[in-house]
Coordinates of N, CA, C and O in Angstrom, one line a residue:
M443 N 3.1 36.3 96.3 CA 1.8 36.3 95.7 C 1.5 35.0 94.9 O 2.5 34.6 94.1
N444 N 0.4 34.3 95.2 CA 0.3 33.0 94.6 C -0.5 33.3 93.3 O -0.9 34.4 92.9
T445 N -0.7 32.2 92.4 CA -1.3 32.3 91.1 C -2.8 32.9 91.2 O -3.1 33.8 90.4
T446 N -3.6 32.5 92.2 CA -4.9 32.9 92.4 C -4.9 34.5 92.7 O -5.7 35.2 92.0
E447 N -4.0 35.0 93.5 CA -4.1 36.4 93.8 C -3.6 37.1 92.6 O -4.1 38.3 92.2
Y448 N -2.6 36.5 91.8 CA -2.2 37.3 90.6 C -3.3 37.4 89.6 O -3.5 38.4 89.0
N449 N -4.0 36.3 89.4 CA -5.2 36.3 88.4 C -6.3 37.3 88.8 O -6.8 37.9 88.0
Q450 N -6.5 37.4 90.2 CA -7.5 38.3 90.7 C -7.0 39.7 90.4 O -7.9 40.6 90.1
R451 N -5.8 40.1 90.5 CA -5.3 41.4 90.3 C -5.5 41.7 88.8 O -5.8 42.8 88.5
I452 N -5.1 40.7 88.0 CA -5.3 41.0 86.5 C -6.6 41.2 86.1 O -6.9 42.2 85.5
E453 N -7.6 40.5 86.8 CA -9.0 40.6 86.4 C -9.4 41.9 87.0 O -10.4 42.6 86.3
K454 N -9.0 42.5 88.0 CA -9.4 43.8 88.6 C -9.0 44.9 87.7 O -9.8 45.8 87.5
F455 N -7.8 44.8 87.1 CA -7.3 46.0 86.3 C -7.5 45.8 84.8 O -7.3 46.7 84.0
D456 N -7.8 44.6 84.4 CA -7.9 44.2 82.9 C -9.4 43.9 82.5 O -9.7 42.8 82.1
S457 N -10.2 45.0 82.6 CA -11.6 44.8 82.3 C -11.9 44.4 80.8 O -13.0 43.7 80.6
Q458 N -11.1 44.7 79.9 CA -11.2 44.4 78.5 C -10.5 43.1 78.2 O -10.5 42.8 76.9
K459 N -10.0 42.4 79.0 CA -9.3 41.1 78.9 C -8.2 41.3 77.7 O -8.0 40.3 77.0
M460 N -7.3 42.2 77.9 CA -6.2 42.5 76.9 C -5.2 41.4 77.1 O -4.5 41.0 76.2
V461 N -4.9 40.9 78.4 CA -4.0 39.9 78.5 C -4.4 38.6 77.9 O -3.4 38.0 77.1
D462 N -5.6 38.3 77.9 CA -6.1 37.1 77.1 C -6.0 37.3 75.6 O -5.5 36.4 74.9
I463 N -6.1 38.6 75.1 CA -6.0 38.8 73.7 C -4.5 38.7 73.3 O -4.2 38.1 72.3
L464 N -3.6 39.2 74.2 CA -2.2 39.1 73.9 C -1.7 37.6 73.9 O -0.9 37.2 73.1
K465 N -2.3 36.9 74.9 CA -2.0 35.4 75.0 C -2.3 34.7 73.7 O -1.7 33.6 73.3
N466 N -3.3 35.1 73.1 CA -3.9 34.4 71.9 C -3.5 34.9 70.6 O -3.7 34.5 69.4
F467 N -2.6 36.0 70.6 CA -2.1 36.7 69.5 C -1.4 35.8 68.4 O -1.8 35.8 67.2
A468 N -0.5 34.9 68.9 CA 0.2 34.1 67.9 C -0.9 33.1 67.2 O -0.7 32.9 66.1
N469 N -1.8 32.6 68.0 CA -2.8 31.7 67.3 C -3.6 32.5 66.4 O -3.9 32.0 65.3
D470 N -4.0 33.8 66.6 CA -4.7 34.6 65.7 C -4.0 34.8 64.5 O -4.5 34.8 63.3
V471 N -2.7 35.1 64.6 CA -1.8 35.3 63.4 C -1.8 34.1 62.5 O -1.9 34.1 61.3
K472 N -1.5 32.9 63.3 CA -1.5 31.6 62.5 C -2.9 31.4 61.8 O -2.8 31.0 60.6
N473 N -3.9 31.6 62.4 CA -5.3 31.4 61.8 C -5.4 32.3 60.6 O -6.0 32.0 59.6
A474 N -5.0 33.5 60.7 CA -5.1 34.6 59.7 C -4.3 34.1 58.4 O -4.8 34.2 57.3
I475 N -3.1 33.6 58.7 CA -2.3 33.1 57.6 C -3.0 32.0 56.9 O -3.0 31.9 55.6
E476 N -3.5 31.0 57.7 CA -4.1 29.9 57.0 C -5.4 30.3 56.3 O -5.6 29.8 55.1
L477 N -6.0 31.2 56.8 CA -7.3 31.7 56.0 C -6.8 32.3 54.7 O -7.5 32.2 53.6
G478 N -5.8 33.2 54.9 CA -5.2 33.9 53.6 C -4.7 32.8 52.6 O -4.9 33.1 51.4
Q479 N -4.2 31.7 53.0 CA -3.7 30.7 52.1 C -4.8 30.0 51.4 O -4.6 29.6 50.2
K480 N -5.9 29.9 52.0 CA -7.0 29.2 51.5 C -8.0 30.1 50.6 O -8.7 29.7 49.9
A481 N -7.8 31.4 50.8 CA -8.6 32.3 50.1 C -8.3 32.3 48.6 O -7.1 32.1 48.1
K482 N -9.3 32.6 47.7 CA -9.1 32.8 46.3 C -8.4 34.2 46.1 O -8.7 35.1 46.7
Q483 N -7.5 34.2 45.2 CA -6.8 35.3 44.9 C -7.7 36.2 43.9 O -8.3 35.7 42.9
L484 N -7.9 37.5 44.3 CA -8.7 38.3 43.6 C -7.9 38.8 42.3 O -6.7 39.1 42.4
P485 N -8.6 39.0 41.3 CA -7.9 39.5 40.0 C -7.8 41.0 40.1 O -8.5 41.7 39.5
L486 N -6.9 41.4 41.0 CA -6.8 42.9 41.3 C -5.5 43.4 40.8 O -4.5 42.8 41.2
Q487 N -5.6 44.4 40.0 CA -4.4 45.0 39.5 C -4.2 46.5 40.1 O -5.0 47.3 39.8
L488 N -3.2 46.4 40.9 CA -3.0 47.8 41.6 C -2.1 48.6 40.6 O -1.2 48.2 40.0
F489 N -2.3 49.9 40.7 CA -1.5 50.9 39.9 C -0.3 51.2 40.6 O 0.6 51.8 40.0
S490 N -0.1 51.0 41.9 CA 1.1 51.4 42.6 C 1.7 50.1 43.2 O 1.1 49.0 43.4
K491 N 3.0 50.2 43.6 CA 3.6 49.1 44.3 C 3.8 49.3 45.7 O 4.6 48.8 46.4
E492 N 3.0 50.3 46.2 CA 3.1 50.8 47.6 C 1.7 50.6 48.2 O 0.8 51.0 47.7
I493 N 1.8 50.2 49.4 CA 0.5 50.2 50.3 C 0.8 51.2 51.4 O 1.9 50.9 52.1
I494 N 0.1 52.1 51.6 CA 0.3 53.1 52.7 C -0.8 52.9 53.8 O -1.9 52.9 53.5
V495 N -0.3 52.8 55.0 CA -1.2 52.6 56.2 C -1.0 53.9 56.9 O 0.0 54.3 57.4
L496 N -2.1 54.5 57.2 CA -2.2 55.8 58.1 C -2.6 55.5 59.5 O -3.6 54.8 59.7
G497 N -1.8 56.0 60.5 CA -2.3 55.8 61.9 C -1.4 56.6 62.7 O -0.1 56.8 62.5
M498 N -2.0 56.9 63.9 CA -1.2 57.5 65.0 C -1.2 56.6 66.3 O -2.3 56.0 66.5
G499 N -0.1 56.6 66.8 CA 0.0 55.8 68.1 C -0.2 54.4 67.9 O 0.2 53.7 67.0
G500 N -1.2 53.9 68.7 CA -1.5 52.4 68.7 C -2.2 52.1 67.3 O -2.1 50.9 66.9
S501 N -2.7 53.0 66.7 CA -3.4 52.7 65.4 C -2.4 52.4 64.3 O -2.8 51.8 63.3
A502 N -1.1 52.7 64.4 CA -0.1 52.5 63.5 C 0.5 51.2 63.7 O 1.2 50.6 62.9
I503 N 0.3 50.5 64.9 CA 0.9 49.3 65.2 C 0.5 48.2 64.2 O 1.3 47.3 63.8
A504 N -0.8 48.2 63.8 CA -1.2 47.1 62.8 C -0.5 47.2 61.5 O 0.0 46.2 61.0
G505 N -0.2 48.5 61.0 CA 0.6 48.7 59.9 C 2.1 48.2 60.0 O 2.6 47.5 59.2
D506 N 2.7 48.4 61.2 CA 3.9 48.0 61.6 C 4.0 46.5 61.6 O 4.9 45.9 61.1
T507 N 3.0 45.9 62.1 CA 2.9 44.4 62.2 C 2.9 43.8 60.9 O 3.7 42.9 60.5
V508 N 2.0 44.4 60.0 CA 1.9 43.8 58.7 C 3.1 44.0 57.8 O 3.6 43.1 57.2
R509 N 3.7 45.2 58.0 CA 5.0 45.4 57.3 C 6.0 44.5 57.7 O 6.9 43.9 56.8
T510 N 6.1 44.1 59.0 CA 7.2 43.3 59.5 C 6.9 41.9 59.0 O 7.9 41.1 58.6
I511 N 5.7 41.4 59.1 CA 5.4 40.0 58.7 C 5.7 39.9 57.2 O 6.2 38.8 56.7
T512 N 5.4 40.9 56.3 CA 5.5 40.7 54.9 C 7.1 40.7 54.5 O 7.4 40.1 53.5
Y513 N 7.9 41.1 55.4 CA 9.3 41.0 55.1 C 9.7 39.6 55.1 O 10.8 39.2 54.4
A514 N 9.1 38.7 55.7 CA 9.3 37.3 55.8 C 8.9 36.5 54.6 O 9.4 35.5 54.3
F515 N 8.2 37.2 53.7 CA 7.7 36.5 52.5 C 8.5 37.0 51.3 O 8.3 38.2 50.9
E516 N 9.4 36.1 50.8 CA 10.2 36.5 49.6 C 9.2 36.7 48.4 O 8.4 35.9 48.2
G517 N 9.5 37.8 47.7 CA 8.7 38.0 46.5 C 7.4 38.8 46.8 O 6.7 39.0 45.9
F518 N 7.2 39.3 48.1 CA 6.0 40.1 48.3 C 6.1 41.3 47.4 O 7.2 42.0 47.5
P519 N 5.1 41.6 46.5 CA 5.4 42.5 45.5 C 5.2 44.1 45.9 O 5.3 44.9 45.0
Y520 N 4.8 44.3 47.1 CA 4.5 45.7 47.6 C 5.4 46.2 48.6 O 5.7 45.4 49.5
V521 N 5.5 47.5 48.6 CA 6.3 48.1 49.8 C 5.1 48.7 50.7 O 4.2 49.4 50.2
I522 N 5.2 48.3 51.9 CA 4.3 48.8 52.9 C 4.9 50.0 53.7 O 6.0 49.9 54.3
K523 N 4.3 51.1 53.6 CA 4.7 52.3 54.4 C 3.8 52.7 55.4 O 2.5 52.7 55.1
V524 N 4.2 52.9 56.7 CA 3.3 53.4 57.7 C 3.6 54.9 57.9 O 4.7 55.4 58.2
V525 N 2.5 55.7 57.8 CA 2.5 57.1 57.9 C 1.9 57.5 59.2 O 0.7 57.3 59.4
R526 N 2.7 58.2 60.1 CA 2.2 58.6 61.3 C 2.2 60.2 61.3 O 3.1 60.9 61.5
S527 N 1.0 60.7 60.8 CA 0.9 62.1 60.5 C -0.6 62.5 60.7 O -1.5 61.6 60.5
Y528 N -0.9 63.7 60.8 CA -2.2 64.2 60.9 C -2.7 64.6 59.4 O -3.8 65.0 59.1
S529 N -1.8 64.5 58.4 CA -2.2 64.7 57.0 C -1.7 63.5 56.1 O -0.8 62.8 56.4
F530 N -2.4 63.5 54.9 CA -2.1 62.5 54.0 C -0.7 62.8 53.3 O -0.4 64.0 53.1
P531 N 0.1 61.8 53.0 CA 1.3 62.0 52.3 C 1.1 62.6 50.8 O 0.1 62.3 50.3
K532 N 2.0 63.3 50.4 CA 1.8 63.8 49.0 C 2.6 63.0 48.0 O 3.5 62.4 48.2

């Protein structure tokens, strides 16, 4: 299979252009980090040191991703927990 045939197959089955989204993911993360670094810090005082992300299946992936990325930042003051449940944690 040559490149043209491969691309035609991808186009046939990837109507929502997910392959392109995945190819651009690293750039999207880089851009998000740059935007975050330029943003003004809000004078927000949280009462908890935990951030809880609720999600099931693919919806929990965003929480997993954010939790993993924040591990790379020393001194990140919050614990991120991802809850995969049909009910809120107590």
